[in-house]
Amino acid sequence: MTQPTLILVHGAFATSFSFAPLQAELAFHGVRSAAVDLPGHGFAATFPLGYQAPQDLARFTSEPGSIRGVTVDDNVRALTEAAARAKEHGPVVIVAHSRGGATLTALANAHPELIDHMVYVSAWAPVDLPAAEYNAEPEMKTVDNAALARALAGDPGQLGLLRCNFRQADPEVLDGLKALFCADVSDDEFRIFLNSLQPDENLDAGGPEHRAQAGTWGTIPRTFVRLGEDRSVPTAMQDRLIREGDALTPDNPYRVRTLMSSHVGWLIRPAEAAMQMAQIAADVAAESDR
């Protein structure tokens, strides 16, 4: 049986490092995986000296960042290279989380031949609207972004990027971020997660041209993994994205799975997620051998 490679694509402010616990579990299931850093992430990120402790907020909010000017198209070029390398060794399954879904969608539009299966884990799969515009839709009205807004540092217009102070000690902000992203884990697990994030994210979440296209994206088998306790991308929005994708290509609908997890809890406690990913990998392997 030809074993697929799972390429793991992170969300906003995250890096390939966030997939380490999941990759360990996948390895124990015999599943091959590769976590990638999109441009300006991981060791290519900027951690301003003013971000260290004790913090110098004046420096932190003014220092330039390497992710300035990075676009979705830049992300697609990097992911194209990773997918092409993996494709040399068998089927490719791309697993995208959160904002990483916008890059996966754009890649599937451009190079469907490189992807054997797409997996969106509470991820943006824009069909009717550009990804960022979904934030203003009724399904997002329950999202409390007040803590995230208070964590923003500096002027995005001047910096040319989004910058967040995840190392602050304001208890109200920390409580709000925990409630938004991972209310289902311990306080220590939450703080470890928070310290795994990078402070900078690019401004470009994709335009109308990056919405899913029936003739390319719509030809690839796909799975949507719903996160049933997600307060960042509510289940109502996840279900809307599924409906829009199914309406675009009714002959190739999503295969839907559900994890009872917060937005990042499945990465912190990945045992169940790894089991589901292993099942998806086994299905793809069986399909490729037919």
Short mmCIF file of C-alpha atoms in Angstrom, two decimals:
data_model
loop_
_atom_site.label_atom_id
_atom_site.label_comp_id
_atom_site.label_asym_id
_atom_site.label_seq_id
_atom_site.Cartn_x
_atom_site.Cartn_y
_atom_site.Cartn_z
CA MET A 1 0.00 0.00 0.00
CA THR A 2 1.38 3.41 -1.01
CA GLN A 3 1.67 5.59 2.08
CA PRO A 4 0.67 9.25 1.73
CA THR A 5 2.50 12.18 3.23
CA LEU A 6 0.46 14.55 5.39
CA ILE A 7 1.63 18.14 4.94
CA LEU A 8 0.56 20.20 7.95
CA VAL A 9 -0.17 23.91 7.43
CA HIS A 10 -0.42 26.21 10.44
CA GLY A 11 -2.73 29.13 11.12
CA ALA A 12 -2.17 32.77 12.07
CA PHE A 13 0.74 33.59 14.41
CA ALA A 14 1.56 29.86 14.57
CA THR A 15 4.47 27.84 13.20
CA SER A 16 5.35 24.29 12.27
CA PHE A 17 6.39 23.81 15.90
CA SER A 18 2.74 23.74 16.98
CA PHE A 19 2.31 20.41 15.19
CA ALA A 20 5.06 18.60 17.13
CA PRO A 21 2.72 16.75 19.55
CA LEU A 22 0.42 15.75 16.69
CA GLN A 23 3.35 14.53 14.59
CA ALA A 24 4.57 12.35 17.46
CA GLU A 25 1.13 10.71 17.67
CA LEU A 26 0.96 10.32 13.90
CA ALA A 27 4.35 8.59 13.92
CA PHE A 28 3.04 6.09 16.47
CA HIS A 29 0.24 5.32 13.98
CA GLY A 30 2.82 4.83 11.23
CA VAL A 31 1.76 7.98 9.38
CA ARG A 32 4.35 10.07 7.54
CA SER A 33 3.98 13.82 8.04
CA ALA A 34 5.80 17.08 7.35
CA ALA A 35 4.92 20.35 9.07
CA VAL A 36 5.82 23.45 7.06
CA ASP A 37 6.44 27.07 7.96
CA LEU A 38 4.80 29.56 5.64
CA PRO A 39 7.02 32.53 4.65
CA GLY A 40 7.88 34.76 7.60
CA HIS A 41 7.11 32.04 10.12
CA GLY A 42 9.21 29.74 12.29
CA PHE A 43 12.90 30.53 12.14
CA ALA A 44 12.15 33.13 9.43
CA ALA A 45 10.06 35.15 11.89
CA THR A 46 11.06 38.34 13.69
CA PHE A 47 11.12 38.36 17.49
CA PRO A 48 11.91 42.00 18.32
CA LEU A 49 14.29 42.51 21.22
CA GLY A 50 11.60 44.61 22.86
CA TYR A 51 9.43 41.47 23.01
CA GLN A 52 11.78 39.85 25.50
CA ALA A 53 11.52 40.21 29.29
CA PRO A 54 11.54 42.81 30.62
CA GLN A 55 9.63 44.15 27.67
CA ASP A 56 10.42 47.41 25.97
CA LEU A 57 7.03 48.22 24.48
CA ALA A 58 8.31 51.26 22.58
CA ARG A 59 10.82 49.09 20.73
CA PHE A 60 8.41 46.21 20.36
CA THR A 61 5.75 48.33 18.69
CA SER A 62 8.13 50.04 16.29
CA GLU A 63 10.72 47.47 15.16
CA PRO A 64 10.26 46.16 11.59
CA GLY A 65 9.22 42.57 10.94
CA SER A 66 10.32 40.13 8.25
CA ILE A 67 6.74 39.15 7.43
CA ARG A 68 5.91 42.62 6.12
CA GLY A 69 4.69 42.38 2.54
CA VAL A 70 4.24 38.59 2.56
CA THR A 71 1.14 37.61 0.57
CA VAL A 72 -1.07 34.58 0.09
CA ASP A 73 0.64 34.09 -3.27
CA ASP A 74 4.00 33.88 -1.46
CA ASN A 75 2.49 31.24 0.80
CA VAL A 76 1.23 29.32 -2.22
CA ARG A 77 4.68 29.30 -3.83
CA ALA A 78 6.23 27.88 -0.65
CA LEU A 79 3.52 25.26 -0.24
CA THR A 80 3.75 24.33 -3.92
CA GLU A 81 7.42 23.45 -3.43
CA ALA A 82 6.65 21.35 -0.36
CA ALA A 83 3.81 19.51 -2.08
CA ALA A 84 5.91 18.82 -5.19
CA ARG A 85 8.70 17.33 -3.09
CA ALA A 86 6.28 15.13 -1.17
CA LYS A 87 4.52 14.06 -4.37
CA GLU A 88 7.72 12.33 -5.50
CA HIS A 89 7.14 9.74 -2.77
CA GLY A 90 3.42 9.08 -3.10
CA PRO A 91 0.02 10.65 -2.45
CA VAL A 92 -0.15 14.05 -0.78
CA VAL A 93 -2.70 15.00 1.86
CA ILE A 94 -2.60 18.64 2.91
CA VAL A 95 -4.02 19.38 6.36
CA ALA A 96 -4.70 23.06 7.01
CA HIS A 97 -5.76 24.68 10.26
CA SER A 98 -7.52 28.02 10.69
CA ARG A 99 -6.03 30.73 8.45
CA GLY A 100 -3.89 28.10 6.74
CA GLY A 101 -7.02 27.04 4.88
CA ALA A 102 -6.86 30.17 2.74
CA THR A 103 -3.43 29.11 1.47
CA LEU A 104 -4.57 25.53 0.88
CA THR A 105 -7.55 26.78 -1.13
CA ALA A 106 -5.35 29.02 -3.26
CA LEU A 107 -2.88 26.19 -3.86
CA ALA A 108 -5.70 23.84 -4.89
CA ASN A 109 -6.86 26.44 -7.41
CA ALA A 110 -3.37 26.74 -8.87
CA HIS A 111 -2.03 23.17 -8.67
CA PRO A 112 -4.74 20.57 -8.09
CA GLU A 113 -2.46 17.92 -9.57
CA LEU A 114 -0.22 18.11 -6.49
CA ILE A 115 -2.94 17.27 -3.96
CA ASP A 116 -4.65 13.90 -3.50
CA HIS A 117 -6.79 14.97 -0.55
CA MET A 118 -7.46 18.20 1.35
CA VAL A 119 -8.27 18.36 5.07
CA TYR A 120 -9.62 21.58 6.57
CA VAL A 121 -9.54 21.60 10.37
CA SER A 122 -11.84 24.48 11.36
CA ALA A 123 -10.06 26.27 8.53
CA TRP A 124 -11.02 29.00 6.10
CA ALA A 125 -12.17 27.50 2.82
CA PRO A 126 -13.56 30.62 1.11
CA VAL A 127 -16.17 30.09 -1.58
CA ASP A 128 -18.75 32.89 -1.65
CA LEU A 129 -16.54 35.56 -0.03
CA PRO A 130 -12.85 36.34 0.35
CA ALA A 131 -11.61 34.74 3.58
CA ALA A 132 -11.36 37.91 5.68
CA GLU A 133 -14.88 39.03 4.81
CA TYR A 134 -16.43 36.05 6.60
CA ASN A 135 -15.46 37.73 9.89
CA ALA A 136 -18.27 40.25 9.38
CA GLU A 137 -20.91 37.59 8.74
CA PRO A 138 -23.71 36.67 11.21
CA GLU A 139 -22.12 33.30 12.05
CA MET A 140 -19.19 35.16 13.67
CA LYS A 141 -21.30 37.40 15.91
CA THR A 142 -20.72 35.16 18.93
CA VAL A 143 -16.93 35.50 18.71
CA ASP A 144 -15.46 37.66 21.49
CA ASN A 145 -12.27 39.12 20.03
CA ALA A 146 -11.87 41.79 22.73
CA ALA A 147 -8.82 40.13 24.30
CA LEU A 148 -7.16 39.62 20.93
CA ALA A 149 -7.79 43.27 20.07
CA ARG A 150 -6.19 44.33 23.38
CA ALA A 151 -3.18 42.12 22.61
CA LEU A 152 -2.52 43.95 19.33
CA ALA A 153 0.61 46.06 19.48
CA GLY A 154 1.70 48.87 17.19
CA ASP A 155 0.00 50.33 14.15
CA PRO A 156 -0.57 47.70 11.41
CA GLY A 157 -0.63 50.46 8.81
CA GLN A 158 2.83 51.66 9.78
CA LEU A 159 4.33 48.24 10.52
CA GLY A 160 2.78 46.61 7.44
CA LEU A 161 1.86 43.56 9.53
CA LEU A 162 -0.21 42.41 12.48
CA ARG A 163 1.70 42.30 15.78
CA CYS A 164 0.45 40.86 19.06
CA ASN A 165 1.95 40.94 22.54
CA PHE A 166 1.36 37.36 23.63
CA ARG A 167 3.88 37.70 26.48
CA GLN A 168 1.94 40.21 28.50
CA ALA A 169 0.67 39.45 32.00
CA ASP A 170 -2.69 41.26 31.96
CA PRO A 171 -4.98 38.65 33.55
CA GLU A 172 -8.07 39.88 31.69
CA VAL A 173 -6.34 39.56 28.33
CA LEU A 174 -4.94 36.14 29.19
CA ASP A 175 -8.31 34.88 30.39
CA GLY A 176 -9.95 36.20 27.24
CA LEU A 177 -7.39 34.57 24.95
CA LYS A 178 -7.74 31.25 26.76
CA ALA A 179 -11.53 31.40 26.45
CA LEU A 180 -11.26 32.23 22.75
CA PHE A 181 -8.69 29.64 21.70
CA CYS A 182 -8.48 26.77 24.19
CA ALA A 183 -10.88 26.83 27.12
CA ASP A 184 -10.64 23.03 27.29
CA VAL A 185 -7.00 22.84 28.46
CA SER A 186 -5.21 23.70 31.69
CA ASP A 187 -3.80 27.15 32.43
CA ASP A 188 -0.25 25.83 32.10
CA GLU A 189 -1.03 24.21 28.74
CA PHE A 190 -2.57 27.47 27.59
CA ARG A 191 0.51 29.51 28.57
CA ILE A 192 2.80 27.01 26.84
CA PHE A 193 0.70 27.33 23.70
CA LEU A 194 0.75 31.12 23.94
CA ASN A 195 4.54 31.13 24.18
CA SER A 196 4.76 28.97 21.06
CA LEU A 197 3.19 31.74 18.97
CA GLN A 198 5.18 34.34 17.09
CA PRO A 199 4.25 38.00 17.51
CA ASP A 200 3.87 38.86 13.81
CA GLU A 201 1.42 37.84 11.09
CA ASN A 202 1.01 39.09 7.53
CA LEU A 203 -1.87 41.34 6.55
CA ASP A 204 -2.93 39.51 3.38
CA ALA A 205 -5.61 36.86 4.01
CA GLY A 206 -6.46 36.51 0.30
CA GLY A 207 -8.70 38.29 -2.18
CA PRO A 208 -11.64 37.33 -4.40
CA GLU A 209 -9.25 35.53 -6.76
CA HIS A 210 -8.31 33.12 -3.96
CA ARG A 211 -11.82 31.76 -3.46
CA ALA A 212 -12.39 28.08 -4.26
CA GLN A 213 -12.88 27.32 -7.95
CA ALA A 214 -15.04 24.41 -9.08
CA GLY A 215 -12.81 23.36 -11.96
CA THR A 216 -9.65 23.02 -9.86
CA TRP A 217 -10.19 23.06 -6.10
CA GLY A 218 -13.54 21.35 -6.60
CA THR A 219 -11.99 18.31 -8.29
CA ILE A 220 -9.95 17.26 -5.23
CA PRO A 221 -11.44 14.94 -2.57
CA ARG A 222 -11.75 16.83 0.70
CA THR A 223 -12.55 16.45 4.37
CA PHE A 224 -13.70 19.08 6.84
CA VAL A 225 -12.88 18.36 10.47
CA ARG A 226 -15.33 20.33 12.58
CA LEU A 227 -14.13 21.45 16.00
CA GLY A 228 -17.23 21.21 18.14
CA GLU A 229 -16.04 23.50 20.95
CA ASP A 230 -14.41 26.17 18.79
CA ARG A 231 -15.13 29.74 19.93
CA SER A 232 -12.79 31.33 17.40
CA VAL A 233 -14.43 29.85 14.30
CA PRO A 234 -17.87 28.82 15.59
CA THR A 235 -19.49 25.64 14.37
CA ALA A 236 -22.11 27.77 12.61
CA MET A 237 -19.37 29.25 10.43
CA GLN A 238 -17.67 25.90 9.93
CA ASP A 239 -20.98 24.46 8.76
CA ARG A 240 -21.53 27.39 6.41
CA LEU A 241 -18.13 26.79 4.80
CA ILE A 242 -19.04 23.13 4.35
CA ARG A 243 -22.40 24.05 2.76
CA GLU A 244 -20.78 26.53 0.39
CA GLY A 245 -18.19 24.00 -0.74
CA ASP A 246 -20.83 21.32 -1.26
CA ALA A 247 -23.00 23.73 -3.25
CA LEU A 248 -20.05 24.61 -5.48
CA THR A 249 -19.34 20.96 -6.32
CA PRO A 250 -22.32 18.82 -5.26
CA ASP A 251 -20.83 15.75 -6.92
CA ASN A 252 -17.72 16.06 -4.73
CA PRO A 253 -18.92 17.02 -1.25
CA TYR A 254 -16.91 17.26 1.93
CA ARG A 255 -16.42 14.18 4.04
CA VAL A 256 -17.24 15.60 7.46
CA ARG A 257 -15.72 14.60 10.78
CA THR A 258 -16.07 16.20 14.21
CA LEU A 259 -13.61 16.56 17.08
CA MET A 260 -14.93 17.86 20.39
CA SER A 261 -12.17 20.41 20.76
CA SER A 262 -11.48 24.10 21.00
CA HIS A 263 -9.63 25.90 18.22
CA VAL A 264 -6.20 24.68 19.36
CA GLY A 265 -7.01 22.08 22.00
CA TRP A 266 -6.64 19.29 19.42
CA LEU A 267 -3.01 20.34 18.89
CA ILE A 268 -2.25 20.38 22.61
CA ARG A 269 -3.97 17.04 23.27
CA PRO A 270 -3.70 15.37 19.85
CA ALA A 271 -4.49 11.69 20.48
CA GLU A 272 -8.01 11.72 18.99
CA ALA A 273 -7.00 14.02 16.14
CA ALA A 274 -4.11 11.70 15.24
CA MET A 275 -6.47 8.72 15.13
CA GLN A 276 -8.75 10.55 12.72
CA MET A 277 -5.83 11.72 10.56
CA ALA A 278 -4.51 8.16 10.45
CA GLN A 279 -7.90 6.96 9.22
CA ILE A 280 -7.91 9.63 6.51
CA ALA A 281 -4.37 8.63 5.48
CA ALA A 282 -5.42 4.97 5.29
CA ASP A 283 -8.43 5.85 3.11
CA VAL A 284 -6.24 7.89 0.75
CA ALA A 285 -3.70 5.06 0.54
CA ALA A 286 -6.43 2.56 -0.32
CA GLU A 287 -7.91 4.86 -2.96
CA SER A 288 -4.51 5.45 -4.57
CA ASP A 289 -3.93 1.69 -4.91
CA ARG A 290 -7.19 1.02 -6.75
#
